[in-house]
């Protein structure tokens, strides 16, 4: 719509779309209203709808999008989407660092980790209460008790918490405790889970499947957006390649490509890519340099005792050092690492 188009003109356009049996979605409410229609339409219908809309007062432009992801596309929504996490915005000038152990293992251990990363400047806490494990005999998390511990850590530090939800039936429970719902790499194409998190009012951190293309990641995000939840962050966490020196290959080019294709913020998880802590600070710096809006980093007070992913977890001291080094890189690219609680 034209920037000055009054509400009544917007309403008339929506009504015309409805006459055609199409649902208008408000893609961008300001500075100008952008309306989107994502239903499949044949060429004749497109022509009829376009012809009707083009002459209407307030309409500036009617255009078609070819990409199969629509709501996630930058074509559709040129301005970056800012996702609020605990009062801070992801996708703007600040780079947020989300840190904590892979899993919530015990109350005392998690609170110690939470206090430590908060002091070092983390903007949010991470920790899995429900853990997706390759082997069913590995530690699979404390479940509800883990969620209670996460809530206590939030009260203690004032920082929001990010935790994974494994199945659609647990979305409601996890959303009661978590500030951000993480969808893990193994669930990127669990479409019923994506639709379930699309229904709740919580930001979603969607991790790229370990063998998924960028396009598949965007189409998974589309499932969440299409259900009305626009608070989606995409996370590059390394993909499987022939390389064995690292656990996964961190696809930094995916960050640059995503910035081009989508308005959604991009998060990088250097920990699951690296697989060993020695590499994590360098990959984190590279991620900020290439344009990541946030980092997801595993930190454990005693990594050698961790029940999962200890080898790739930074110690608290290692995390402090990394945070110091990151600030310089952020400044070099016109950003700033968010400083602790907001
Ligand atoms: C995690 O964040 O601990 C995790 C399980 O990540 P991913 O889904 O990327 O393996
Ligand atoms: Mn992990």
Short mmCIF file of C-alpha atoms and ligand atoms in Angstrom, two decimals:
data_model
loop_
_atom_site.label_atom_id
_atom_site.label_comp_id
_atom_site.label_asym_id
_atom_site.label_seq_id
_atom_site.Cartn_x
_atom_site.Cartn_y
_atom_site.Cartn_z
CA UNK A 1 0.00 0.00 0.00
CA UNK A 2 1.08 3.61 -0.41
CA UNK A 3 2.72 4.99 2.73
CA UNK A 4 -0.16 7.36 3.41
CA UNK A 5 -2.94 4.87 2.61
CA UNK A 6 -5.67 5.16 5.27
CA UNK A 7 -6.97 2.10 7.12
CA UNK A 8 -10.21 2.10 5.15
CA UNK A 9 -8.32 1.62 1.86
CA UNK A 10 -6.34 -1.24 3.36
CA UNK A 11 -9.62 -2.74 4.55
CA UNK A 12 -11.11 -2.55 1.06
CA UNK A 13 -8.13 -4.40 -0.43
CA UNK A 14 -8.46 -7.12 2.21
CA UNK A 15 -12.17 -7.41 1.40
CA UNK A 16 -11.48 -7.82 -2.32
CA UNK A 17 -8.96 -10.57 -1.60
CA UNK A 18 -11.56 -12.29 0.56
CA UNK A 19 -14.08 -12.10 -2.27
CA UNK A 20 -11.63 -14.20 -4.26
CA UNK A 21 -11.40 -16.64 -1.35
CA UNK A 22 -7.88 -15.48 -0.46
CA UNK A 23 -6.56 -14.65 2.97
CA UNK A 24 -4.61 -11.40 3.27
CA UNK A 25 -1.72 -11.46 5.72
CA UNK A 26 -0.25 -8.26 7.04
CA UNK A 27 3.42 -8.81 6.27
CA UNK A 28 4.58 -5.47 7.49
CA UNK A 29 2.31 -3.07 9.37
CA UNK A 30 4.62 -0.05 9.12
CA UNK A 31 6.11 2.23 7.81
CA UNK A 32 3.78 1.11 5.03
CA UNK A 33 1.30 -1.72 5.01
CA UNK A 34 2.41 -4.72 2.95
CA UNK A 35 -0.23 -7.38 2.41
CA UNK A 36 0.66 -10.88 1.34
CA UNK A 37 -1.27 -13.81 -0.05
CA UNK A 38 0.44 -17.18 0.12
CA UNK A 39 -2.22 -19.51 -1.33
CA UNK A 40 -1.35 -21.30 -4.57
CA UNK A 41 -3.05 -19.53 -7.49
CA UNK A 42 -3.18 -20.39 -11.16
CA UNK A 43 -2.10 -17.82 -13.71
CA UNK A 44 -5.66 -16.77 -14.59
CA UNK A 45 -6.57 -16.11 -10.98
CA UNK A 46 -3.37 -14.12 -10.47
CA UNK A 47 -4.26 -11.98 -13.47
CA UNK A 48 -7.83 -11.38 -12.31
CA UNK A 49 -6.81 -10.49 -8.77
CA UNK A 50 -3.98 -8.22 -9.94
CA UNK A 51 -6.26 -6.41 -12.38
CA UNK A 52 -8.82 -5.75 -9.61
CA UNK A 53 -6.23 -4.54 -7.11
CA UNK A 54 -4.12 -2.41 -9.41
CA UNK A 55 -6.73 0.30 -9.86
CA UNK A 56 -7.75 0.53 -6.22
CA UNK A 57 -7.09 3.65 -4.14
CA UNK A 58 -4.10 3.30 -1.85
CA UNK A 59 -2.51 0.41 -3.74
CA UNK A 60 1.05 1.15 -4.73
CA UNK A 61 2.18 -2.08 -6.32
CA UNK A 62 1.01 -5.63 -6.93
CA UNK A 63 3.81 -8.13 -7.40
CA UNK A 64 4.42 -11.86 -7.57
CA UNK A 65 7.01 -13.83 -5.66
CA UNK A 66 8.55 -16.85 -7.22
CA UNK A 67 10.33 -18.32 -4.21
CA UNK A 68 8.58 -21.21 -2.50
CA UNK A 69 9.26 -19.67 0.89
CA UNK A 70 7.25 -16.49 0.98
CA UNK A 71 6.71 -15.18 4.47
CA UNK A 72 10.39 -15.79 5.24
CA UNK A 73 11.55 -14.06 2.07
CA UNK A 74 13.27 -10.71 2.08
CA UNK A 75 11.43 -9.88 -1.13
CA UNK A 76 8.23 -10.03 0.86
CA UNK A 77 9.53 -8.19 3.89
CA UNK A 78 12.63 -6.10 3.12
CA UNK A 79 13.26 -4.79 6.66
CA UNK A 80 14.96 -7.11 9.12
CA UNK A 81 12.66 -8.79 11.63
CA UNK A 82 13.67 -8.04 15.19
CA UNK A 83 12.94 -10.85 17.63
CA UNK A 84 12.63 -9.88 21.27
CA UNK A 85 14.40 -12.09 23.76
CA UNK A 86 14.17 -11.00 27.37
CA UNK A 87 13.80 -7.32 26.49
CA UNK A 88 16.63 -7.33 23.95
CA UNK A 89 16.28 -7.40 20.19
CA UNK A 90 17.93 -10.03 18.01
CA UNK A 91 18.49 -8.84 14.46
CA UNK A 92 19.43 -5.24 15.24
CA UNK A 93 22.73 -3.65 16.15
CA UNK A 94 23.38 -5.80 19.20
CA UNK A 95 24.80 -9.31 18.99
CA UNK A 96 23.38 -11.52 21.72
CA UNK A 97 25.31 -14.39 23.22
CA UNK A 98 23.20 -17.27 24.53
CA UNK A 99 25.30 -19.50 26.77
CA UNK A 100 25.12 -22.44 29.14
CA UNK A 101 25.62 -26.18 29.31
CA UNK A 102 24.29 -28.58 26.72
CA UNK A 103 21.90 -30.07 29.27
CA UNK A 104 20.52 -29.10 32.66
CA UNK A 105 22.17 -31.85 34.73
CA UNK A 106 21.61 -30.73 38.31
CA UNK A 107 20.23 -27.71 40.14
CA UNK A 108 23.52 -26.65 41.66
CA UNK A 109 25.57 -27.20 38.53
CA UNK A 110 23.17 -25.27 36.34
CA UNK A 111 22.87 -22.33 38.73
CA UNK A 112 26.66 -22.15 38.91
CA UNK A 113 26.90 -22.13 35.11
CA UNK A 114 24.11 -19.56 34.85
CA UNK A 115 25.74 -17.19 37.33
CA UNK A 116 29.09 -17.57 35.60
CA UNK A 117 27.90 -16.87 32.07
CA UNK A 118 25.71 -14.00 33.30
CA UNK A 119 28.72 -12.36 34.93
CA UNK A 120 30.72 -12.76 31.73
CA UNK A 121 28.04 -10.93 29.73
CA UNK A 122 25.73 -13.59 28.29
CA UNK A 123 22.38 -12.13 27.22
CA UNK A 124 20.45 -15.40 27.64
CA UNK A 125 20.88 -18.84 29.17
CA UNK A 126 20.74 -22.15 27.35
CA UNK A 127 20.30 -25.68 28.68
CA UNK A 128 18.32 -28.69 27.54
CA UNK A 129 15.74 -30.29 29.82
CA UNK A 130 14.61 -32.66 27.06
CA UNK A 131 17.64 -33.89 25.15
CA UNK A 132 17.58 -35.53 21.73
CA UNK A 133 20.29 -38.20 21.98
CA UNK A 134 21.61 -40.43 19.24
CA UNK A 135 21.57 -43.38 21.62
CA UNK A 136 18.50 -44.07 23.75
CA UNK A 137 20.82 -45.12 26.61
CA UNK A 138 22.54 -41.70 26.88
CA UNK A 139 21.40 -39.05 29.40
CA UNK A 140 18.18 -37.63 28.00
CA UNK A 141 17.67 -34.72 30.35
CA UNK A 142 15.79 -34.05 33.58
CA UNK A 143 12.51 -33.21 31.84
CA UNK A 144 10.09 -31.16 33.93
CA UNK A 145 12.56 -30.90 36.80
CA UNK A 146 15.04 -29.37 34.35
CA UNK A 147 12.45 -26.79 33.34
CA UNK A 148 11.98 -25.83 37.00
CA UNK A 149 15.73 -25.35 37.34
CA UNK A 150 15.78 -23.18 34.22
CA UNK A 151 13.04 -21.00 35.73
CA UNK A 152 15.01 -20.67 38.94
CA UNK A 153 18.13 -19.66 36.98
CA UNK A 154 16.09 -16.99 35.22
CA UNK A 155 14.94 -15.58 38.57
CA UNK A 156 18.48 -15.66 39.87
CA UNK A 157 20.19 -14.00 36.90
CA UNK A 158 17.39 -12.00 35.30
CA UNK A 159 18.31 -13.61 31.97
CA UNK A 160 15.82 -15.28 29.61
CA UNK A 161 16.16 -19.02 28.96
CA UNK A 162 16.38 -20.96 25.71
CA UNK A 163 15.54 -24.65 25.78
CA UNK A 164 14.68 -27.37 23.31
CA UNK A 165 11.24 -28.83 22.76
CA UNK A 166 11.24 -32.29 21.22
CA UNK A 167 7.63 -32.98 20.39
CA UNK A 168 4.39 -31.21 19.58
CA UNK A 169 2.73 -32.64 22.68
CA UNK A 170 5.32 -30.96 24.93
CA UNK A 171 5.17 -27.48 23.38
CA UNK A 172 2.64 -26.17 25.88
CA UNK A 173 4.63 -27.43 28.87
CA UNK A 174 7.99 -26.12 27.64
CA UNK A 175 6.46 -22.78 26.61
CA UNK A 176 5.25 -22.29 30.17
CA UNK A 177 8.87 -22.18 31.35
CA UNK A 178 10.99 -21.10 28.39
CA UNK A 179 11.49 -17.66 26.88
CA UNK A 180 12.65 -19.18 23.58
CA UNK A 181 11.73 -22.58 22.13
CA UNK A 182 14.62 -24.33 20.43
CA UNK A 183 13.94 -26.78 17.62
CA UNK A 184 16.93 -29.07 17.26
CA UNK A 185 18.73 -30.16 14.13
CA UNK A 186 17.07 -33.60 14.22
CA UNK A 187 13.64 -32.01 14.28
CA UNK A 188 14.03 -29.34 11.61
CA UNK A 189 11.56 -31.16 9.39
CA UNK A 190 9.22 -32.39 12.11
CA UNK A 191 6.36 -30.51 10.52
CA UNK A 192 3.79 -31.11 13.23
CA UNK A 193 6.25 -29.75 15.81
CA UNK A 194 6.90 -26.71 13.60
CA UNK A 195 3.18 -26.06 13.34
CA UNK A 196 2.76 -26.47 17.08
CA UNK A 197 5.42 -23.84 17.88
CA UNK A 198 3.81 -21.67 15.22
CA UNK A 199 0.73 -21.50 17.44
CA UNK A 200 2.39 -20.22 20.60
CA UNK A 201 3.51 -16.78 21.59
CA UNK A 202 7.19 -17.60 22.09
CA UNK A 203 10.21 -16.90 19.90
CA UNK A 204 11.53 -19.98 18.11
CA UNK A 205 15.18 -20.80 17.52
CA UNK A 206 15.13 -23.14 14.54
CA UNK A 207 18.33 -25.09 13.98
CA UNK A 208 19.35 -26.18 10.53
CA UNK A 209 19.09 -29.90 9.94
CA UNK A 210 22.55 -31.45 9.79
CA UNK A 211 21.94 -32.45 6.18
CA UNK A 212 19.48 -29.74 5.19
CA UNK A 213 19.94 -27.19 2.46
CA UNK A 214 19.39 -23.50 3.16
CA UNK A 215 16.20 -23.66 1.14
CA UNK A 216 14.89 -26.52 3.28
CA UNK A 217 15.69 -24.50 6.40
CA UNK A 218 13.69 -21.55 5.03
CA UNK A 219 10.76 -23.79 4.16
CA UNK A 220 10.78 -25.16 7.71
CA UNK A 221 10.69 -21.59 9.03
CA UNK A 222 7.78 -21.01 6.68
CA UNK A 223 5.76 -23.64 8.57
CA UNK A 224 6.13 -21.61 11.77
CA UNK A 225 5.46 -18.25 10.12
CA UNK A 226 2.41 -19.55 8.27
CA UNK A 227 0.81 -20.40 11.64
CA UNK A 228 1.18 -16.78 12.69
CA UNK A 229 4.33 -16.86 14.79
CA UNK A 230 6.75 -14.33 13.30
CA UNK A 231 9.34 -14.58 16.02
CA UNK A 232 11.67 -17.02 14.29
CA UNK A 233 15.46 -17.11 14.43
CA UNK A 234 17.42 -19.41 12.12
CA UNK A 235 20.47 -21.20 13.45
CA UNK A 236 23.48 -22.52 11.54
CA UNK A 237 25.09 -25.25 13.66
CA UNK A 238 27.30 -27.05 11.17
CA UNK A 239 26.43 -29.58 8.51
CA UNK A 240 27.71 -33.09 7.85
CA UNK A 241 30.48 -33.33 5.32
CA UNK A 242 33.36 -35.71 4.52
CA UNK A 243 35.55 -33.76 6.96
CA UNK A 244 36.45 -35.52 10.20
CA UNK A 245 38.62 -32.87 11.95
CA UNK A 246 35.52 -31.15 13.22
CA UNK A 247 32.22 -32.64 14.42
CA UNK A 248 30.39 -30.79 11.66
CA UNK A 249 31.43 -28.24 9.06
CA UNK A 250 30.35 -24.74 10.08
CA UNK A 251 28.74 -23.29 6.98
CA UNK A 252 29.55 -19.62 7.41
CA UNK A 253 28.44 -18.90 3.87
CA UNK A 254 24.94 -19.92 4.99
CA UNK A 255 24.90 -16.85 7.22
CA UNK A 256 25.67 -14.54 4.29
CA UNK A 257 23.18 -16.35 2.05
CA UNK A 258 20.43 -16.22 4.69
CA UNK A 259 21.03 -12.50 5.19
CA UNK A 260 20.41 -12.10 1.48
CA UNK A 261 17.32 -14.31 1.28
CA UNK A 262 15.46 -13.65 4.50
CA UNK A 263 14.57 -10.93 6.97
CA UNK A 264 14.77 -13.37 9.89
CA UNK A 265 17.68 -13.08 12.34
CA UNK A 266 20.51 -15.59 12.04
CA UNK A 267 22.13 -17.33 14.98
CA UNK A 268 25.36 -19.33 14.83
CA UNK A 269 26.17 -22.26 17.13
CA UNK A 270 29.94 -22.73 16.90
CA UNK A 271 29.93 -25.45 19.59
CA UNK A 272 28.05 -28.19 17.75
CA UNK A 273 29.96 -27.33 14.58
CA UNK A 274 33.39 -27.50 16.18
CA UNK A 275 32.92 -30.48 18.44
CA UNK A 276 35.90 -29.38 20.54
CA UNK A 277 36.27 -26.29 22.67
CA UNK A 278 39.64 -25.19 21.26
CA UNK A 279 37.94 -24.18 18.00
CA UNK A 280 34.89 -22.46 19.46
CA UNK A 281 36.25 -18.91 20.06
CA UNK A 282 37.68 -18.63 16.53
CA UNK A 283 34.44 -19.84 14.94
CA UNK A 284 32.45 -17.47 17.15
CA UNK A 285 34.54 -14.51 16.01
CA UNK A 286 34.13 -15.55 12.38
CA UNK A 287 30.37 -15.85 12.88
CA UNK A 288 30.12 -12.31 14.20
CA UNK A 289 32.31 -11.05 11.37
CA UNK A 290 30.06 -12.65 8.73
CA UNK A 291 26.93 -11.12 10.23
CA UNK A 292 25.45 -13.45 12.86
CA UNK A 293 22.87 -11.72 15.05
CA UNK A 294 23.39 -14.04 17.99
CA UNK A 295 25.57 -16.93 19.12
CA UNK A 296 24.55 -20.11 20.91
CA UNK A 297 27.52 -21.39 22.90
CA UNK A 298 27.95 -24.36 25.23
CA UNK A 299 29.67 -23.57 28.52
CA UNK A 300 30.13 -25.89 31.51
CA UNK A 301 31.82 -25.14 34.85
CA UNK A 302 33.53 -28.58 34.70
CA UNK A 303 33.33 -29.82 31.11
CA UNK A 304 35.10 -33.10 31.95
CA UNK A 305 32.11 -34.02 34.13
CA UNK A 306 29.43 -33.02 31.61
CA UNK A 307 26.80 -35.65 30.78
CA UNK A 308 26.67 -34.44 27.16
CA UNK A 309 28.88 -32.43 24.83
CA UNK A 310 31.62 -31.79 27.40
CA UNK A 311 34.33 -31.94 24.77
CA UNK A 312 32.93 -28.90 22.98
CA UNK A 313 31.91 -26.94 26.09
CA UNK A 314 33.98 -23.92 27.07
CA UNK A 315 34.99 -23.52 30.70
CA UNK A 316 33.73 -20.37 32.41
CA UNK A 317 37.21 -18.86 32.05
CA UNK A 318 37.28 -19.79 28.37
CA UNK A 319 33.90 -18.14 27.93
CA UNK A 320 35.07 -14.94 29.60
CA UNK A 321 38.07 -14.76 27.26
CA UNK A 322 35.88 -15.39 24.24
CA UNK A 323 33.48 -12.62 25.24
CA UNK A 324 36.34 -10.15 25.50
CA UNK A 325 37.68 -11.04 22.07
CA UNK A 326 34.26 -10.93 20.46
CA UNK A 327 33.62 -7.31 21.30
CA UNK A 328 36.48 -6.12 19.06
CA UNK A 329 35.19 -8.10 16.10
CA UNK A 330 31.66 -6.83 16.66
CA UNK A 331 32.89 -3.25 16.70
CA UNK A 332 34.84 -3.79 13.50
CA UNK A 333 31.60 -4.70 11.72
CA UNK A 334 29.53 -1.93 13.29
CA UNK A 335 27.88 -4.09 15.95
CA UNK A 336 28.10 -4.46 19.70
CA UNK A 337 27.95 -7.56 21.87
CA UNK A 338 25.01 -7.04 24.23
CA UNK A 339 26.22 -6.63 27.78
CA UNK A 340 24.52 -9.02 30.21
CA UNK A 341 21.05 -8.40 31.58
CA UNK A 342 18.96 -5.68 29.99
C1 LIG B 1 21.95 -28.61 21.50
O1 LIG B 1 21.81 -27.41 21.27
O2 LIG B 1 22.41 -29.07 22.57
C2 LIG B 1 21.62 -29.58 20.43
C3 LIG B 1 21.19 -30.80 20.71
O3 LIG B 1 21.86 -29.08 19.21
P1 LIG B 1 21.62 -29.70 17.74
O4 LIG B 1 20.15 -29.91 17.65
O5 LIG B 1 22.15 -28.62 16.86
O6 LIG B 1 22.43 -30.96 17.67
MN1 LIG B 2 24.70 -30.00 22.92
#
